[in-house]
GROMACS .gro file of C-alpha atoms in nm:
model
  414
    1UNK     CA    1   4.602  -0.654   0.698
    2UNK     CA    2   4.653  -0.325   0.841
    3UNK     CA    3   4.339  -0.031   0.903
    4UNK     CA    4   4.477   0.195   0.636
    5UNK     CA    5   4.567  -0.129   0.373
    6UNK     CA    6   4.174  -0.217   0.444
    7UNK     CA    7   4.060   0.147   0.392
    8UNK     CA    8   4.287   0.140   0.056
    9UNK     CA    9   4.156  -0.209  -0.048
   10UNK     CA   10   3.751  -0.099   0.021
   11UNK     CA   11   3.828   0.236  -0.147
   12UNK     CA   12   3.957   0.060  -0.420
   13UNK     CA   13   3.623  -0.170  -0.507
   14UNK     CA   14   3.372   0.064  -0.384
   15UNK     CA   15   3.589   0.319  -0.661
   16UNK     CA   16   3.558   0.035  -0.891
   17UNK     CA   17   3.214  -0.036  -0.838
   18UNK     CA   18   3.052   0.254  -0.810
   19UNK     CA   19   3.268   0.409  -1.102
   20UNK     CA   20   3.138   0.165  -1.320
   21UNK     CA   21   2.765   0.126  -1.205
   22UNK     CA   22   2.716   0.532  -1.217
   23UNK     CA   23   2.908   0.528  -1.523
   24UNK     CA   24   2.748   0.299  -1.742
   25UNK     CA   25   2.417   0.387  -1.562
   26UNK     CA   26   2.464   0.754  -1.693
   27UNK     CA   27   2.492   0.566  -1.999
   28UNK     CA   28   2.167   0.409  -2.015
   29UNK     CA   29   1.998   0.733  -1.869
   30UNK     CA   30   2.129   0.922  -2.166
   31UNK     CA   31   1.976   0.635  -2.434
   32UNK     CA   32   1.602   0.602  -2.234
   33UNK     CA   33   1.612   0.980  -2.205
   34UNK     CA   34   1.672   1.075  -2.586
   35UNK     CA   35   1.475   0.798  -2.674
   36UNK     CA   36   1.181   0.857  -2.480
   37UNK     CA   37   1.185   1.216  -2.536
   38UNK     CA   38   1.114   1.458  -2.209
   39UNK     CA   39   0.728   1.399  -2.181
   40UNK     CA   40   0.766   1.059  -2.167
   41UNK     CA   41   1.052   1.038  -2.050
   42UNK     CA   42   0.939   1.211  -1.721
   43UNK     CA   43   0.624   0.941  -1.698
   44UNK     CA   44   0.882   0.679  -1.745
   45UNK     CA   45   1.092   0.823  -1.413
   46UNK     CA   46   0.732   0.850  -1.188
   47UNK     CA   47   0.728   0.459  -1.184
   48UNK     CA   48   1.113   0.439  -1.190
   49UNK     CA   49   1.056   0.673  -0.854
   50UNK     CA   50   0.817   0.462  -0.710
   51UNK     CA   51   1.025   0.110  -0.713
   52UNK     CA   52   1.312   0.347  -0.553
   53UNK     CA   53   1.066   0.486  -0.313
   54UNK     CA   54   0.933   0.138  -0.214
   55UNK     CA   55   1.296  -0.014  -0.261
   56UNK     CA   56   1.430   0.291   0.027
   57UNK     CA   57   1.103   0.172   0.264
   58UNK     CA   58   1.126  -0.199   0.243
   59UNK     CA   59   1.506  -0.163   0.303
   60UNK     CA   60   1.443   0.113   0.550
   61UNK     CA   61   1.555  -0.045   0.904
   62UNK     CA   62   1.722  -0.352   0.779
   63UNK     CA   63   1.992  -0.272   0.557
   64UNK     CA   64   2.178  -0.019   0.765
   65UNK     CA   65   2.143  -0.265   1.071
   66UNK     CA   66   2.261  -0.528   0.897
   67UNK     CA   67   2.578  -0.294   0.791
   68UNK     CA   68   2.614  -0.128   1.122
   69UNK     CA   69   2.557  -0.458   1.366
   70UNK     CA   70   2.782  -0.685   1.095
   71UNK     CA   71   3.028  -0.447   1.161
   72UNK     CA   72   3.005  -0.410   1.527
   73UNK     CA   73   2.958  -0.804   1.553
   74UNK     CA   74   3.308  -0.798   1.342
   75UNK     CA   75   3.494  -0.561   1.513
   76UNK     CA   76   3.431  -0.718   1.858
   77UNK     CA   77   3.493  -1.047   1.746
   78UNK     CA   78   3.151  -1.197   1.815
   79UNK     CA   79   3.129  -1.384   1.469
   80UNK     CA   80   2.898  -1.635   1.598
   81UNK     CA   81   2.590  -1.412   1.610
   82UNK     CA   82   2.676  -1.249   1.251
   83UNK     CA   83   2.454  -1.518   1.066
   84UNK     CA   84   2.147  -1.513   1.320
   85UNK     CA   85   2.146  -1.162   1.298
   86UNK     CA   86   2.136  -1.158   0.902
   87UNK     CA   87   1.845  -1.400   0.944
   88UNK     CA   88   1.653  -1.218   1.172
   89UNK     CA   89   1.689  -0.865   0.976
   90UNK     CA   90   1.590  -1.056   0.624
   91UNK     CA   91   1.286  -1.196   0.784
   92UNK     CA   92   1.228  -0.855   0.872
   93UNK     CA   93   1.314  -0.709   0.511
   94UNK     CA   94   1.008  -0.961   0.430
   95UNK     CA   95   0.783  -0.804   0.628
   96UNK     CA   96   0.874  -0.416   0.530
   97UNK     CA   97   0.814  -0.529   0.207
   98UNK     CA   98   0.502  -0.688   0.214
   99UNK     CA   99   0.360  -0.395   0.371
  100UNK     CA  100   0.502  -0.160   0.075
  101UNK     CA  101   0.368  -0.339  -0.236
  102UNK     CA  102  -0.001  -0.354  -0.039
  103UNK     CA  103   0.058   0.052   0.035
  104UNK     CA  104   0.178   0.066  -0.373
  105UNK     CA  105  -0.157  -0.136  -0.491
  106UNK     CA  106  -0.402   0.157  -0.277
  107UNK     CA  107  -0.186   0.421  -0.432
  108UNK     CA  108  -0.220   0.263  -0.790
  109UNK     CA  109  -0.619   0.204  -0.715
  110UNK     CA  110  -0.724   0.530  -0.562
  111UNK     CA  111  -0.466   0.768  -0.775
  112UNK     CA  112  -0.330   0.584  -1.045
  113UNK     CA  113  -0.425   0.834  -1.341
  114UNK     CA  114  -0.244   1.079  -1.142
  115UNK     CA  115   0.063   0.914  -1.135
  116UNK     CA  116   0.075   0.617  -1.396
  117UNK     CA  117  -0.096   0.823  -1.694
  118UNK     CA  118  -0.118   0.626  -2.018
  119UNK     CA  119  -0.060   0.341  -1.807
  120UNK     CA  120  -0.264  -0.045  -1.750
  121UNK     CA  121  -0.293  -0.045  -1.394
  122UNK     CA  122  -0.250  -0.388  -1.287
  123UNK     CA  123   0.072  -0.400  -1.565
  124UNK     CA  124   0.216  -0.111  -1.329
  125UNK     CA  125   0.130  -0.301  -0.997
  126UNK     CA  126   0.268  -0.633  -1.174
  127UNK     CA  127   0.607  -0.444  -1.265
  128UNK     CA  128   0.633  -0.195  -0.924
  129UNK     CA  129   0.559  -0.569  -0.701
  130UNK     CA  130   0.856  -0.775  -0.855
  131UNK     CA  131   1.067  -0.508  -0.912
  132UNK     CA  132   1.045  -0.393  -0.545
  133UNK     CA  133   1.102  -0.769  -0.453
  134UNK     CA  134   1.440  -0.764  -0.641
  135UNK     CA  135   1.594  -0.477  -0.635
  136UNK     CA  136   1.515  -0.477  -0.248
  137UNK     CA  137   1.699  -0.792  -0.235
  138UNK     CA  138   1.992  -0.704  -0.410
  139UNK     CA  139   2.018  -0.371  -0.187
  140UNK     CA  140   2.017  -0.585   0.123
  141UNK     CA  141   2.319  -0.797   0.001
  142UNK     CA  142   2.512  -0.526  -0.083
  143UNK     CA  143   2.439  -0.408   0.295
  144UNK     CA  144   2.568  -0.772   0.439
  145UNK     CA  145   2.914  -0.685   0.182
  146UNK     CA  146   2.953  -0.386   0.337
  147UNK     CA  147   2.866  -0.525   0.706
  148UNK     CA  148   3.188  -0.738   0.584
  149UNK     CA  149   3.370  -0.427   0.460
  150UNK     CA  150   3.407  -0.651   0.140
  151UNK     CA  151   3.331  -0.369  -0.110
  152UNK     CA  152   3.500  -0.637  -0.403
  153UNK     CA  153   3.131  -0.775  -0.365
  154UNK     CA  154   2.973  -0.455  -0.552
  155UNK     CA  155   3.305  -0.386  -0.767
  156UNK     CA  156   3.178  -0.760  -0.916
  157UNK     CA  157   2.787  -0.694  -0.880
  158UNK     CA  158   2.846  -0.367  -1.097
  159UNK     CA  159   3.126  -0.512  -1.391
  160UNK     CA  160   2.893  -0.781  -1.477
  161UNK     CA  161   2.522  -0.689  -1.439
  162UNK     CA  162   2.519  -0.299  -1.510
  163UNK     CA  163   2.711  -0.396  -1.872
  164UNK     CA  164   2.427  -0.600  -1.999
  165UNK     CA  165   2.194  -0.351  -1.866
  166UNK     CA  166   2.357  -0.120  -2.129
  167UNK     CA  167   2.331  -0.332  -2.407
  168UNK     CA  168   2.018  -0.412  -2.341
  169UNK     CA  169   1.897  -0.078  -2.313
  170UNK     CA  170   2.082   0.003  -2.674
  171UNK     CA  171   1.911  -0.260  -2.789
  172UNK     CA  172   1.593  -0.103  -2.733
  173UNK     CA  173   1.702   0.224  -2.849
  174UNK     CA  174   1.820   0.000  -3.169
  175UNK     CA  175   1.457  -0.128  -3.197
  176UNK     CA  176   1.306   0.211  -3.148
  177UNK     CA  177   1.140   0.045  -2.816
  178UNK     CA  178   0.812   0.179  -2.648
  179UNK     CA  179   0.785   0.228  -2.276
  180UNK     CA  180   0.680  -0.083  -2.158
  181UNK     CA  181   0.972  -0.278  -2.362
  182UNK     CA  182   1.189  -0.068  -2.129
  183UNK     CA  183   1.038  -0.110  -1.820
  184UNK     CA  184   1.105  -0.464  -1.883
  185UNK     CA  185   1.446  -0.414  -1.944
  186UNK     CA  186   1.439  -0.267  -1.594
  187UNK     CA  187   1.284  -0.580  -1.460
  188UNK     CA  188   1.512  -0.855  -1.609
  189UNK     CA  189   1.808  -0.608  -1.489
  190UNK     CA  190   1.681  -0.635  -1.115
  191UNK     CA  191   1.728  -1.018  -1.199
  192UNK     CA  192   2.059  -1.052  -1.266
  193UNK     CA  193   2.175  -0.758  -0.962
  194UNK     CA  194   1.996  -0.984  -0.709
  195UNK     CA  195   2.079  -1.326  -0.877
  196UNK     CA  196   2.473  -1.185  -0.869
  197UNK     CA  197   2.479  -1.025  -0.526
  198UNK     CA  198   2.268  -1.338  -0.355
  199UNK     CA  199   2.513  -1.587  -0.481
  200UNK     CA  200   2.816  -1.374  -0.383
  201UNK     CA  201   2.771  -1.276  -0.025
  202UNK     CA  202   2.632  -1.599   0.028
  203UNK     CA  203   2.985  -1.682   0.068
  204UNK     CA  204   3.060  -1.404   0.316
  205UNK     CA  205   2.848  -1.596   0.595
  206UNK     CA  206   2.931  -1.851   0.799
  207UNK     CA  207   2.683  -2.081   0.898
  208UNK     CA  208   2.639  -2.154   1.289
  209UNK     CA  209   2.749  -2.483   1.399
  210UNK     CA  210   2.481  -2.472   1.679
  211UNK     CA  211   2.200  -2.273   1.729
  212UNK     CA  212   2.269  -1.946   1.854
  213UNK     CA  213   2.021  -1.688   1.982
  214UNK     CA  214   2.033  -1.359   2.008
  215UNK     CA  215   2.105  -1.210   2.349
  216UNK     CA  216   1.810  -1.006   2.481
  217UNK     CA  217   1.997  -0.665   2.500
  218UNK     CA  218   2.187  -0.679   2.151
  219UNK     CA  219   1.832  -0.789   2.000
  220UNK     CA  220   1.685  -0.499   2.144
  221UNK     CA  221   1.899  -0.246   2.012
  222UNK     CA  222   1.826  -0.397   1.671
  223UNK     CA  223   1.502  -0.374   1.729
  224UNK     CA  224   1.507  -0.005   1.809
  225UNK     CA  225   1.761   0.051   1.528
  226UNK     CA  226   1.550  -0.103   1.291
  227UNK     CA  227   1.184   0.168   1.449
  228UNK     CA  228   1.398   0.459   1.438
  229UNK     CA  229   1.560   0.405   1.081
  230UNK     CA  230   1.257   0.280   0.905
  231UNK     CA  231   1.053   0.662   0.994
  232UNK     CA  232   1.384   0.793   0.926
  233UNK     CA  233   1.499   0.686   0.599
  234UNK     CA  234   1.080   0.675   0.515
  235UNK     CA  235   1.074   1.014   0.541
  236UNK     CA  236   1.431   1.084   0.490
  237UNK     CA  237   1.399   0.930   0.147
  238UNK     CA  238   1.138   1.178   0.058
  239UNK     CA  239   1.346   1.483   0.182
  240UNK     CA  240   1.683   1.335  -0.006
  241UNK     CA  241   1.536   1.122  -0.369
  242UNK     CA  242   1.386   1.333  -0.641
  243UNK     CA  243   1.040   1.330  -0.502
  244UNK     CA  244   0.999   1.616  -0.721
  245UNK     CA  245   0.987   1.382  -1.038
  246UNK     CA  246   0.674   1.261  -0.867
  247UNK     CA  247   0.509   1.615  -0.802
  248UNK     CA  248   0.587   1.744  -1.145
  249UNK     CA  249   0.421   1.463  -1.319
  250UNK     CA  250   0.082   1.458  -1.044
  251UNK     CA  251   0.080   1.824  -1.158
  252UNK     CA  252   0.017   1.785  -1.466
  253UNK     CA  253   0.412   1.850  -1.584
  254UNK     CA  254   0.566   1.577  -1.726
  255UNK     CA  255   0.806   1.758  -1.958
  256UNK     CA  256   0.909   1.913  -1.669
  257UNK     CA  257   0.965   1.586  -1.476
  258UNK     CA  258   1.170   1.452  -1.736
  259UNK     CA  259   1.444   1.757  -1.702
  260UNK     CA  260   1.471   1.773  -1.373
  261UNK     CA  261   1.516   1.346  -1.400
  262UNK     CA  262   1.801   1.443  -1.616
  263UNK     CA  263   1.984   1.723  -1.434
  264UNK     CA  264   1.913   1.517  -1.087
  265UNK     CA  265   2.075   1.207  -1.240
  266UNK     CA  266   2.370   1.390  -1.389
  267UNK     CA  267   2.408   1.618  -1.084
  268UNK     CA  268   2.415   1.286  -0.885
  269UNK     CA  269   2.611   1.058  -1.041
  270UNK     CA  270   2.878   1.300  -1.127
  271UNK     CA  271   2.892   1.384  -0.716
  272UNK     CA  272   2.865   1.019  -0.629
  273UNK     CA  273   3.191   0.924  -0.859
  274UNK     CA  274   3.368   1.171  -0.684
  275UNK     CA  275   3.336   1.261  -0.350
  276UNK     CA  276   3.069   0.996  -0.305
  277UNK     CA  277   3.366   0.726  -0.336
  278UNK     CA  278   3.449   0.827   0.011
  279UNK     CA  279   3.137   0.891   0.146
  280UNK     CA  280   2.991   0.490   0.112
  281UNK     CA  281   3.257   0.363   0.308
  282UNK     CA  282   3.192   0.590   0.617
  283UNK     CA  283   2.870   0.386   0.742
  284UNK     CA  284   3.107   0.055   0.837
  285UNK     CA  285   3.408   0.255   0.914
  286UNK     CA  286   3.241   0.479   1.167
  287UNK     CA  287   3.094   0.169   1.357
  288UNK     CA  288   3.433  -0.003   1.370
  289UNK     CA  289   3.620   0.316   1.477
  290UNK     CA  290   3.368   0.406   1.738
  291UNK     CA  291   3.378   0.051   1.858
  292UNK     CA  292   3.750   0.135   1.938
  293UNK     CA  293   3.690   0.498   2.134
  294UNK     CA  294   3.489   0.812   2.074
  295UNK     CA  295   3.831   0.967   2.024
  296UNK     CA  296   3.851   0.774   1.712
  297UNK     CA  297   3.562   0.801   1.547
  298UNK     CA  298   3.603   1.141   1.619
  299UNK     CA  299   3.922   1.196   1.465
  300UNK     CA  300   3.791   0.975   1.159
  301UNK     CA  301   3.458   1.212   1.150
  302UNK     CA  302   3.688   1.567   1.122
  303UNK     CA  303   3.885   1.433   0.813
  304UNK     CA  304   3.618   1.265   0.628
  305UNK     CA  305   3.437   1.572   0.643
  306UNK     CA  306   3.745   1.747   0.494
  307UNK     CA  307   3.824   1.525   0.260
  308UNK     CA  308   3.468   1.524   0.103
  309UNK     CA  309   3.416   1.945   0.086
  310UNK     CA  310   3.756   1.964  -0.091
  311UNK     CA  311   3.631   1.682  -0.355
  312UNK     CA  312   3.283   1.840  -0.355
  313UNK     CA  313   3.398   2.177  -0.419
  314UNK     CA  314   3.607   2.204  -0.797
  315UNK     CA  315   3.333   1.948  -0.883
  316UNK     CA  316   3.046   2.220  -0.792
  317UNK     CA  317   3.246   2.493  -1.011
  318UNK     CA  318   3.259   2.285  -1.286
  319UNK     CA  319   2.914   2.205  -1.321
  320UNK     CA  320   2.798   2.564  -1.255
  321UNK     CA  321   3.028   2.682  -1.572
  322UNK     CA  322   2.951   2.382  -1.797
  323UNK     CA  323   2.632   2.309  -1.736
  324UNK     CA  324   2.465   2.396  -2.039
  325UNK     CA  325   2.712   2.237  -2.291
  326UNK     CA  326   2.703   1.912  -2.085
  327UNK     CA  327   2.336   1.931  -2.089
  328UNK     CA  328   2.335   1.967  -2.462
  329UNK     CA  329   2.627   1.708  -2.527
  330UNK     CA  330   2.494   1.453  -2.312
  331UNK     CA  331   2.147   1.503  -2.366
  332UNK     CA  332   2.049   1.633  -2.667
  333UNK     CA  333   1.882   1.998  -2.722
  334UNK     CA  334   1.564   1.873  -2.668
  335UNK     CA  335   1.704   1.901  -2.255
  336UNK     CA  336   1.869   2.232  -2.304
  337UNK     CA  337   1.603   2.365  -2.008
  338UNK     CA  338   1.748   2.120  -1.752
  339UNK     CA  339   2.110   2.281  -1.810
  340UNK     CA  340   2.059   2.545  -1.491
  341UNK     CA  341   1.860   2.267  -1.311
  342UNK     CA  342   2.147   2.020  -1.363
  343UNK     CA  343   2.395   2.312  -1.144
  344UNK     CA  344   2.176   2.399  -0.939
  345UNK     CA  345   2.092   2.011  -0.823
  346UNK     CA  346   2.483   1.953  -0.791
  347UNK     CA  347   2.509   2.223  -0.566
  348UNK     CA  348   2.263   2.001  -0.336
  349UNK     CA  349   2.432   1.668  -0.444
  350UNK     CA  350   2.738   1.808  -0.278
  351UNK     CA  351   2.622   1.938   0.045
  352UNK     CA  352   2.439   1.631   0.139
  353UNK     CA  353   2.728   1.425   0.030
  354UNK     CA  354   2.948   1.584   0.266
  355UNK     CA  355   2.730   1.608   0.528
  356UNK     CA  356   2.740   1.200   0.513
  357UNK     CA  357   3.041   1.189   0.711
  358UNK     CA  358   2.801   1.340   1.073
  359UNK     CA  359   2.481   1.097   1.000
  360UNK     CA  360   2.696   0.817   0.935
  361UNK     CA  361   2.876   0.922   1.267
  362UNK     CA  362   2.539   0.971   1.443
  363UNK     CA  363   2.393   0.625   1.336
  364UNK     CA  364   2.679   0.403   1.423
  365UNK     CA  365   2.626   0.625   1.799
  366UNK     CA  366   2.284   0.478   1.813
  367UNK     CA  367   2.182   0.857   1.811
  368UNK     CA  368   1.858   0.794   1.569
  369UNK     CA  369   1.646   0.992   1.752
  370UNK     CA  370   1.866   1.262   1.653
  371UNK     CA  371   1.831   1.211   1.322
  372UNK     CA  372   1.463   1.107   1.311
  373UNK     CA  373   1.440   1.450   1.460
  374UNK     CA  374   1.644   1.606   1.194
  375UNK     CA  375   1.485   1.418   0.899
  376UNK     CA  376   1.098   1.485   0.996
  377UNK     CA  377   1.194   1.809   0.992
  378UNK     CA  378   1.390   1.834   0.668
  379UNK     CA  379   1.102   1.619   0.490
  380UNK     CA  380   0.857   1.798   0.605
  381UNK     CA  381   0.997   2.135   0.500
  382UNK     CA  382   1.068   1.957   0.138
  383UNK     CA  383   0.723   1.845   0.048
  384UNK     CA  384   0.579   2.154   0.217
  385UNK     CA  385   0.797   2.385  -0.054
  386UNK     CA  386   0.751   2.058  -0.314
  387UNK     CA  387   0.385   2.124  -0.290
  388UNK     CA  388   0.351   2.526  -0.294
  389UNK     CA  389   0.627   2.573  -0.546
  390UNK     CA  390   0.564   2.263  -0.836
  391UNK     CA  391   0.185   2.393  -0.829
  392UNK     CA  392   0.242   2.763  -0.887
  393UNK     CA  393   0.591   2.772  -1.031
  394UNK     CA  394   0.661   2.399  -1.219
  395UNK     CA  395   1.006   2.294  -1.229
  396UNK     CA  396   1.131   2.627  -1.160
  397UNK     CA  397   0.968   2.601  -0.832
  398UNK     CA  398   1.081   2.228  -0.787
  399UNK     CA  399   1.421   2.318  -0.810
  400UNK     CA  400   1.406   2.614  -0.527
  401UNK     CA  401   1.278   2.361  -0.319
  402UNK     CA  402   1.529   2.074  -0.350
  403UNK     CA  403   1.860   2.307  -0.305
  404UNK     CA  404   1.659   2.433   0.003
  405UNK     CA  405   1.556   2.113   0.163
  406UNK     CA  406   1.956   2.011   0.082
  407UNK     CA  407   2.090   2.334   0.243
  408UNK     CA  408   1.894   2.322   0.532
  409UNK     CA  409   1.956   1.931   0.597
  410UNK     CA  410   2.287   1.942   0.552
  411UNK     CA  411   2.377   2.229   0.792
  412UNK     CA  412   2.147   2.099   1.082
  413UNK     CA  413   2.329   1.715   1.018
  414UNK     CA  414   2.684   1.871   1.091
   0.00000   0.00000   0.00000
């Protein structure tokens, strides 16, 4: 098969796939959020925040290793070390996340009626430990599938698991469900994702014949890959996830946690169907083509950029005209405050999305330091304004500082 019949075929499931898991996870979104109501709803998204936040840090070295080095490993046809390395970077998935559900158990202990109000403790630790556990496990699989560049692996992940988590969810909503029936929802979705993903890629190694070791050299680069991108995606993940969910609600401002949940979830779904197709391939193609020359991957790096601010930009329009009817359609009028939120957090969506196409360049050039560099800065800056703007100004002032965290990150990454 030829480069561009690959690129076609991956674009193809990873369209699929992500087209269907945003989809029907807007879906769901829409049910827990009218449900729930926006006070609730926004306590609801703190402990959704804090699996993704400990989800991003035990993930945060291995799964873009094992997508970059699979790749690499591929595209200079050294298959034999493809399953060692797996091994070694799951051992040290196990590890990462170890250390993030004993970090998550101090948080719950010495702030937990800051940020699990309403809550039983040791039920939130209970639910935040296995649901970490999973969905970190599923997240690394879908790394190894696109280490393969088989993207079919999520198109199949997403058709079957994020369905049922729809009709369980309406289910709920049928039942008139409390809280805790839907953060158990949550939980026996992470079960199927990981159950689905595990048994598929699976498949995509092959087990060594002999027992191979990792040369020295190649083992330290993955060592280094794996110090430089944990800090960075750490802190990146505060300076890129809806951290302000998390302020809002330690603030005293739940309401306003659950709108800006609601405009950052529409905002990024409807960038991630779109120019966002694009934009998960570029990790795996970027360490192929560079493999090949710098000429390439620079000549890949110009037109993805392209390609992704001409998607971005109708999309941005659109949103900044309809944003209140979509708000109110979608959502209910009980949301109608999160309609200028919801434009204003596409307009971000959109510039980091774009701005994919130079980290994803920068990783596969073993340039971390770079970006560690870039991201301590960015995160920094973002809880900095997080801080001084959700205590004086609410969600007003946590919606300043995400487009300015986005704007500034996404300039300095190109």
């Amino acid at each position: 098969m030829t480069a561009r019949a690959q690129a076609l075929r991956n674009t193809m499931f990873s369209t699929i796939g992500i087209y269907t898991e945003y989809f029907l996870g807007m879906l769901t979104s829409i049910f827990i959020a009218r449900q729930l109501g926006p006070d609730d709803y926004g306590a609801y998204s703190a402990i959704i925040w804090l699996v993704a936040m400990g989800v991003a840090i035990s993930n945060a070295g291995t799964a873009s290793a094992v997508i970059k080095f699979v790749a690499e490993l591929r595209g200079s046809e050294r298959d034999e070390l493809i399953a060692p390395t797996v091994a070694y970077l799951r051992k040290a998935q196990h590890w990462f996340m170890l250390a993030v559900i004993v970090a998550v158990g101090l948080l719950l202990l010495l702030s937990g009626q800051h940020i699990a109000t309403g809550f039983d403790h040791w039920m939130i630790f209970g639910f935040l430990a296995i649901a970490i556990g999973l969905r970190s496990q599923y997240m690394f699989n879908v790394g190894i599938a696109k280490g393969f560049e088989d993207f079919r692996v999520t198109a199949i992940v997403a058709g079957i698991a994020t369905p049922i988590n729809l009709a369980m969810v309406v289910l709920a909503w049928i039942l008139d469900a409390e809280v805790e029936a839907l953060l158990a929802v949550f939980l026996i979705s992470g079960v199927i994702f990981y159950a689905i993903s595990q048994r598929l890629t699976s498949r995509l190694i092959q087990p060594a014949t002999t027992q191979v070791q990792l040369p020295e050299d190649f083992q330290r680069r993955v060592k280094r890959h794996m110090r430089l991108v944990a800090i960075t995606v750490t802190i990146g993940f505060f300076a890129a996830s809806e951290v302000e969910v998390f302020f809002l609600n330690a603030f005293g401002d739940a309401e306003g946690a659950g709108h800006f949940k609601v405009a950052y979830l529409l905002a990024s779904g409807a960038v991630m169907l779109v120019p966002g197709v694009i934009g998960s391939l570029l990790l795996p193609m970027m360490a192929n083509a560079l493999s090949k020359g710098r000429d390439v991957a620079g000549r890949r790096f110009v037109a993805s950029t392209t390609y992704l601010t001409l998607l971005a930009a109708p999309l941005v329009a659109f949103g900044a005209v309809y944003s209140e009817p979509i708000i109110s359609f979608m959502y209910g009028s009980a949301y109608a405050t999160a309609a200028s939120v919801f434009a204003a957090c596409m307009f971000a969506c959109a510039l980091s999305t774009v701005s994919q196409s130079g980290s994803s360049l920068l990783i596969s050039a073993d340039k971390q330091l770079t970006i560690l560099f870039l991201v301590i800065l960015c995160g920094v800056i973002k809880v900095t304004l997080d801080v001084v703007l959700i205590r004086n100004y609410g969600l007003t002032g946590a919606t300043v500082a995400y487009v300015a965290a986005a704007m500034f990150g996404a300039v300095c990454n190109l």
